[in-house]
PDB file of C-alpha atoms in Angstrom:
ATOM      1  CA  UNK A  91       0.000   0.000   0.000  1.00 74.00           C
ATOM      2  CA  UNK A  92       1.427   3.377  -0.987  1.00 81.00           C
ATOM      3  CA  UNK A  93       1.973   6.066   1.661  1.00 81.00           C
ATOM      4  CA  UNK A  94      -0.754   8.221   0.068  1.00 84.00           C
ATOM      5  CA  UNK A  95      -3.231   5.323   0.124  1.00 83.00           C
ATOM      6  CA  UNK A  96      -2.323   4.588   3.724  1.00 80.00           C
ATOM      7  CA  UNK A  97      -2.827   8.229   4.746  1.00 79.00           C
ATOM      8  CA  UNK A  98      -6.136   8.340   2.884  1.00 84.00           C
ATOM      9  CA  UNK A  99      -7.271   5.180   4.671  1.00 83.00           C
ATOM     10  CA  UNK A 100      -6.226   6.585   8.068  1.00 84.00           C
ATOM     11  CA  UNK A 101      -8.013   9.862   7.301  1.00 78.00           C
ATOM     12  CA  UNK A 102     -11.216   7.949   6.522  1.00 79.00           C
ATOM     13  CA  UNK A 103     -10.870   5.940   9.736  1.00 81.00           C
ATOM     14  CA  UNK A 104     -10.391   9.102  11.807  1.00 80.00           C
ATOM     15  CA  UNK A 105     -13.402  10.698  10.109  1.00 74.00           C
ATOM     16  CA  UNK A 106     -15.509   7.603  10.791  1.00 75.00           C
ATOM     17  CA  UNK A 107     -14.347   7.534  14.411  1.00 73.00           C
ATOM     18  CA  UNK A 108     -15.209  11.197  14.925  1.00 69.00           C
ATOM     19  CA  UNK A 109     -18.660  10.668  13.412  1.00 67.00           C
ATOM     20  CA  UNK A 110     -19.263   7.677  15.697  1.00 69.00           C
ATOM     21  CA  UNK A 111     -18.279   9.485  18.902  1.00 65.00           C
ATOM     22  CA  UNK A 112     -21.356  10.027  20.995  1.00 63.00           C
ATOM     23  CA  UNK A 113     -21.777  13.727  21.769  1.00 60.00           C
ATOM     24  CA  UNK A 114     -22.624  12.943  25.396  1.00 56.00           C
ATOM     25  CA  UNK A 115     -19.316  11.155  25.951  1.00 53.00           C
ATOM     26  CA  UNK A 116     -17.275  14.306  25.459  1.00 54.00           C
ATOM     27  CA  UNK A 117     -19.388  16.136  27.992  1.00 73.00           C
ATOM     28  CA  UNK A 118     -19.191  13.113  30.294  1.00 85.00           C
ATOM     29  CA  UNK A 119     -15.379  13.330  30.311  1.00 92.00           C
ATOM     30  CA  UNK A 120     -15.662  17.065  31.044  1.00 90.00           C
ATOM     31  CA  UNK A 121     -18.412  16.561  33.619  1.00 91.00           C
ATOM     32  CA  UNK A 122     -17.076  13.499  35.474  1.00 94.00           C
ATOM     33  CA  UNK A 123     -13.369  13.847  34.828  1.00 94.00           C
ATOM     34  CA  UNK A 124     -11.221  11.405  32.903  1.00 95.00           C
ATOM     35  CA  UNK A 125     -10.861   8.773  35.631  1.00 97.00           C
ATOM     36  CA  UNK A 126     -14.540   8.653  36.616  1.00 96.00           C
ATOM     37  CA  UNK A 127     -15.697   8.681  32.989  1.00 96.00           C
ATOM     38  CA  UNK A 128     -13.380   5.743  32.294  1.00 97.00           C
ATOM     39  CA  UNK A 129     -14.608   3.882  35.390  1.00 97.00           C
ATOM     40  CA  UNK A 130     -18.188   4.381  34.240  1.00 96.00           C
ATOM     41  CA  UNK A 131     -17.457   3.269  30.665  1.00 95.00           C
ATOM     42  CA  UNK A 132     -15.692   0.110  31.858  1.00 97.00           C
ATOM     43  CA  UNK A 133     -18.522  -0.783  34.245  1.00 96.00           C
ATOM     44  CA  UNK A 134     -21.407   0.107  31.929  1.00 95.00           C
ATOM     45  CA  UNK A 135     -20.067  -1.088  28.585  1.00 92.00           C
ATOM     46  CA  UNK A 136     -17.921  -4.095  29.517  1.00 91.00           C
ATOM     47  CA  UNK A 137     -18.793  -4.988  33.100  1.00 86.00           C
ATOM     48  CA  UNK A 138     -19.845  -8.508  32.133  1.00 92.00           C
ATOM     49  CA  UNK A 139     -16.965  -9.125  29.729  1.00 93.00           C
ATOM     50  CA  UNK A 140     -14.417  -9.494  32.530  1.00 95.00           C
ATOM     51  CA  UNK A 141     -14.384 -11.786  35.537  1.00 94.00           C
ATOM     52  CA  UNK A 142     -12.658  -9.052  37.508  1.00 95.00           C
ATOM     53  CA  UNK A 143     -11.544  -5.461  37.071  1.00 97.00           C
ATOM     54  CA  UNK A 144      -8.823  -4.104  39.343  1.00 98.00           C
ATOM     55  CA  UNK A 145      -8.166  -0.356  39.586  1.00 98.00           C
ATOM     56  CA  UNK A 146      -5.047   1.352  40.955  1.00 98.00           C
ATOM     57  CA  UNK A 147      -5.304   5.128  40.726  1.00 98.00           C
ATOM     58  CA  UNK A 148      -2.694   7.302  42.410  1.00 98.00           C
ATOM     59  CA  UNK A 149      -4.292  10.419  43.923  1.00 97.00           C
ATOM     60  CA  UNK A 150      -1.704  12.688  42.272  1.00 96.00           C
ATOM     61  CA  UNK A 151      -2.439  11.110  38.884  1.00 97.00           C
ATOM     62  CA  UNK A 152      -6.163  11.701  39.314  1.00 96.00           C
ATOM     63  CA  UNK A 153      -5.498  15.367  40.123  1.00 96.00           C
ATOM     64  CA  UNK A 154      -3.185  15.725  37.101  1.00 95.00           C
ATOM     65  CA  UNK A 155      -5.791  14.064  34.863  1.00 96.00           C
ATOM     66  CA  UNK A 156      -8.330  16.693  35.928  1.00 94.00           C
ATOM     67  CA  UNK A 157      -6.029  19.456  34.666  1.00 94.00           C
ATOM     68  CA  UNK A 158      -5.660  18.064  31.143  1.00 95.00           C
ATOM     69  CA  UNK A 159      -6.968  20.218  28.306  1.00 94.00           C
ATOM     70  CA  UNK A 160     -10.421  18.927  27.259  1.00 92.00           C
ATOM     71  CA  UNK A 161      -9.290  17.644  23.847  1.00 91.00           C
ATOM     72  CA  UNK A 162      -6.309  15.821  25.365  1.00 94.00           C
ATOM     73  CA  UNK A 163      -8.521  14.232  28.031  1.00 95.00           C
ATOM     74  CA  UNK A 164     -10.965  13.062  25.363  1.00 93.00           C
ATOM     75  CA  UNK A 165      -8.209  11.583  23.188  1.00 95.00           C
ATOM     76  CA  UNK A 166      -6.805   9.717  26.205  1.00 97.00           C
ATOM     77  CA  UNK A 167     -10.301   8.560  27.224  1.00 96.00           C
ATOM     78  CA  UNK A 168     -11.126   7.194  23.768  1.00 94.00           C
ATOM     79  CA  UNK A 169      -7.738   5.506  23.433  1.00 97.00           C
ATOM     80  CA  UNK A 170      -8.225   3.811  26.823  1.00 98.00           C
ATOM     81  CA  UNK A 171     -11.787   2.896  25.865  1.00 96.00           C
ATOM     82  CA  UNK A 172     -10.527   1.247  22.659  1.00 96.00           C
ATOM     83  CA  UNK A 173      -7.941  -0.758  24.616  1.00 97.00           C
ATOM     84  CA  UNK A 174     -10.596  -2.008  27.057  1.00 97.00           C
ATOM     85  CA  UNK A 175     -12.971  -2.750  24.175  1.00 95.00           C
ATOM     86  CA  UNK A 176     -10.260  -4.805  22.470  1.00 94.00           C
ATOM     87  CA  UNK A 177      -9.592  -6.745  25.669  1.00 94.00           C
ATOM     88  CA  UNK A 178     -13.315  -7.436  26.066  1.00 94.00           C
ATOM     89  CA  UNK A 179     -13.767  -8.518  22.440  1.00 92.00           C
ATOM     90  CA  UNK A 180     -10.540 -10.412  21.834  1.00 90.00           C
ATOM     91  CA  UNK A 181      -9.122 -11.352  25.246  1.00 91.00           C
ATOM     92  CA  UNK A 182     -11.141 -14.412  26.157  1.00 87.00           C
ATOM     93  CA  UNK A 183     -10.018 -17.733  24.744  1.00 78.00           C
ATOM     94  CA  UNK A 184     -11.643 -21.137  24.885  1.00 74.00           C
ATOM     95  CA  UNK A 185      -8.805 -22.326  27.108  1.00 70.00           C
ATOM     96  CA  UNK A 186      -8.849 -19.386  29.545  1.00 67.00           C
ATOM     97  CA  UNK A 187     -10.595 -19.884  32.846  1.00 76.00           C
ATOM     98  CA  UNK A 188     -11.087 -16.199  33.601  1.00 90.00           C
ATOM     99  CA  UNK A 189     -10.406 -12.839  32.026  1.00 93.00           C
ATOM    100  CA  UNK A 190      -9.029 -10.215  34.386  1.00 95.00           C
ATOM    101  CA  UNK A 191      -8.491  -6.544  33.609  1.00 97.00           C
ATOM    102  CA  UNK A 192      -6.123  -4.274  35.509  1.00 98.00           C
ATOM    103  CA  UNK A 193      -6.080  -0.495  35.066  1.00 99.00           C
ATOM    104  CA  UNK A 194      -3.332   1.559  36.701  1.00 99.00           C
ATOM    105  CA  UNK A 195      -3.128   5.334  36.498  1.00 98.00           C
ATOM    106  CA  UNK A 196       0.052   6.886  37.842  1.00 98.00           C
ATOM    107  CA  UNK A 197       2.150  10.032  37.724  1.00 96.00           C
ATOM    108  CA  UNK A 198       5.937   9.800  37.185  1.00 90.00           C
ATOM    109  CA  UNK A 199       6.817  13.111  35.499  1.00 92.00           C
ATOM    110  CA  UNK A 200       4.051  12.162  33.074  1.00 96.00           C
ATOM    111  CA  UNK A 201       0.532  10.794  33.259  1.00 98.00           C
ATOM    112  CA  UNK A 202       0.620   7.071  32.589  1.00 98.00           C
ATOM    113  CA  UNK A 203      -2.418   4.859  32.109  1.00 98.00           C
ATOM    114  CA  UNK A 204      -1.625   1.132  31.901  1.00 99.00           C
ATOM    115  CA  UNK A 205      -4.331  -1.335  30.891  1.00 98.00           C
ATOM    116  CA  UNK A 206      -3.479  -5.015  31.152  1.00 98.00           C
ATOM    117  CA  UNK A 207      -5.439  -8.219  30.667  1.00 96.00           C
ATOM    118  CA  UNK A 208      -4.510 -11.864  31.118  1.00 93.00           C
ATOM    119  CA  UNK A 209      -6.212 -12.922  27.903  1.00 91.00           C
ATOM    120  CA  UNK A 210      -5.287 -14.215  24.488  1.00 90.00           C
ATOM    121  CA  UNK A 211      -2.607 -11.647  23.733  1.00 89.00           C
ATOM    122  CA  UNK A 212      -2.287 -10.008  20.351  1.00 83.00           C
ATOM    123  CA  UNK A 213      -2.158 -12.199  17.299  1.00 73.00           C
ATOM    124  CA  UNK A 214      -2.593 -11.393  13.638  1.00 58.00           C
ATOM    125  CA  UNK A 215      -5.928 -13.216  13.574  1.00 55.00           C
ATOM    126  CA  UNK A 216      -7.591 -11.704  16.686  1.00 47.00           C
ATOM    127  CA  UNK A 217      -9.188  -8.645  15.146  1.00 46.00           C
ATOM    128  CA  UNK A 218     -10.000 -10.077  11.739  1.00 45.00           C
ATOM    129  CA  UNK A 219     -11.666 -13.123  13.296  1.00 47.00           C
ATOM    130  CA  UNK A 220     -13.876 -10.837  15.388  1.00 48.00           C
ATOM    131  CA  UNK A 221     -14.743  -8.594  12.460  1.00 50.00           C
ATOM    132  CA  UNK A 222     -12.382  -5.723  13.278  1.00 53.00           C
ATOM    133  CA  UNK A 223     -10.076  -3.931  10.906  1.00 53.00           C
ATOM    134  CA  UNK A 224      -7.060  -4.299  13.169  1.00 60.00           C
ATOM    135  CA  UNK A 225      -6.403  -0.561  12.871  1.00 79.00           C
ATOM    136  CA  UNK A 226      -8.018   0.701  16.087  1.00 85.00           C
ATOM    137  CA  UNK A 227      -4.847   0.835  18.160  1.00 90.00           C
ATOM    138  CA  UNK A 228      -2.871   2.315  15.259  1.00 91.00           C
ATOM    139  CA  UNK A 229      -5.474   5.030  14.876  1.00 92.00           C
ATOM    140  CA  UNK A 230      -5.478   5.830  18.591  1.00 95.00           C
ATOM    141  CA  UNK A 231      -1.678   5.782  18.644  1.00 94.00           C
ATOM    142  CA  UNK A 232      -1.757   8.471  15.965  1.00 93.00           C
ATOM    143  CA  UNK A 233      -4.316  10.491  17.913  1.00 94.00           C
ATOM    144  CA  UNK A 234      -2.178  10.193  21.065  1.00 96.00           C
ATOM    145  CA  UNK A 235       0.831  11.460  19.090  1.00 95.00           C
ATOM    146  CA  UNK A 236      -1.215  14.445  17.898  1.00 94.00           C
ATOM    147  CA  UNK A 237      -1.733  15.526  21.539  1.00 95.00           C
ATOM    148  CA  UNK A 238       1.912  14.794  22.440  1.00 96.00           C
ATOM    149  CA  UNK A 239       1.400  11.360  23.958  1.00 97.00           C
ATOM    150  CA  UNK A 240       2.282   7.772  23.175  1.00 98.00           C
ATOM    151  CA  UNK A 241       0.557   4.409  23.002  1.00 97.00           C
ATOM    152  CA  UNK A 242       2.797   1.375  23.515  1.00 97.00           C
ATOM    153  CA  UNK A 243       1.725  -2.267  23.296  1.00 96.00           C
ATOM    154  CA  UNK A 244       3.403  -5.246  24.927  1.00 96.00           C
ATOM    155  CA  UNK A 245       1.862  -8.665  24.407  1.00 94.00           C
ATOM    156  CA  UNK A 246       2.568 -12.361  24.574  1.00 93.00           C
ATOM    157  CA  UNK A 247       0.105 -14.584  22.683  1.00 91.00           C
ATOM    158  CA  UNK A 248      -1.787 -16.806  25.093  1.00 87.00           C
ATOM    159  CA  UNK A 249      -0.608 -14.860  28.148  1.00 90.00           C
ATOM    160  CA  UNK A 250      -1.391 -11.135  28.315  1.00 93.00           C
ATOM    161  CA  UNK A 251      -1.629  -7.757  26.652  1.00 96.00           C
ATOM    162  CA  UNK A 252      -0.421  -4.548  28.290  1.00 98.00           C
ATOM    163  CA  UNK A 253      -1.042  -1.162  26.706  1.00 98.00           C
ATOM    164  CA  UNK A 254       0.576   1.956  28.129  1.00 98.00           C
ATOM    165  CA  UNK A 255      -0.890   5.356  27.309  1.00 98.00           C
ATOM    166  CA  UNK A 256       1.419   8.171  28.309  1.00 98.00           C
ATOM    167  CA  UNK A 257       1.216  11.962  28.291  1.00 97.00           C
ATOM    168  CA  UNK A 258       4.103  14.264  29.231  1.00 92.00           C
ATOM    169  CA  UNK A 259       3.669  16.830  31.996  1.00 80.00           C
TER     170      UNK A 259
END
């Protein structure tokens, strides 16, 4: 695929994503704050997908998250939401006994949000088998870069997936 075709495809995906964003979600992030909006989304949208959800939120990180510019907070929220959605859709395997999700939000000279599951791990067939395009994380990685952040993925097939979303101070 040529670079122009790739950029065109990414542009269409971003446009589609922006059209699909519920208007209330943006105000929910502003109204509840990033951490509480994410807690609500995880509980309401994927509460039954996981056998357990463990939260570790440092108080300083929660305060720093409240001071993010609205657009940055929304980009981080939607990136985290996509990671949790992927874990819910692709994490469970026939062999796994339970699917656990761990979300840690910390502050170490930057805001860091780590989402980890003990599921299937990333494989080339996960997203296509479940009907996805496989571009969700790439798209959100690009959006994180636009606001000065990063999205890093670490995964071992059959063991776990850990995604780290990071924003500088």
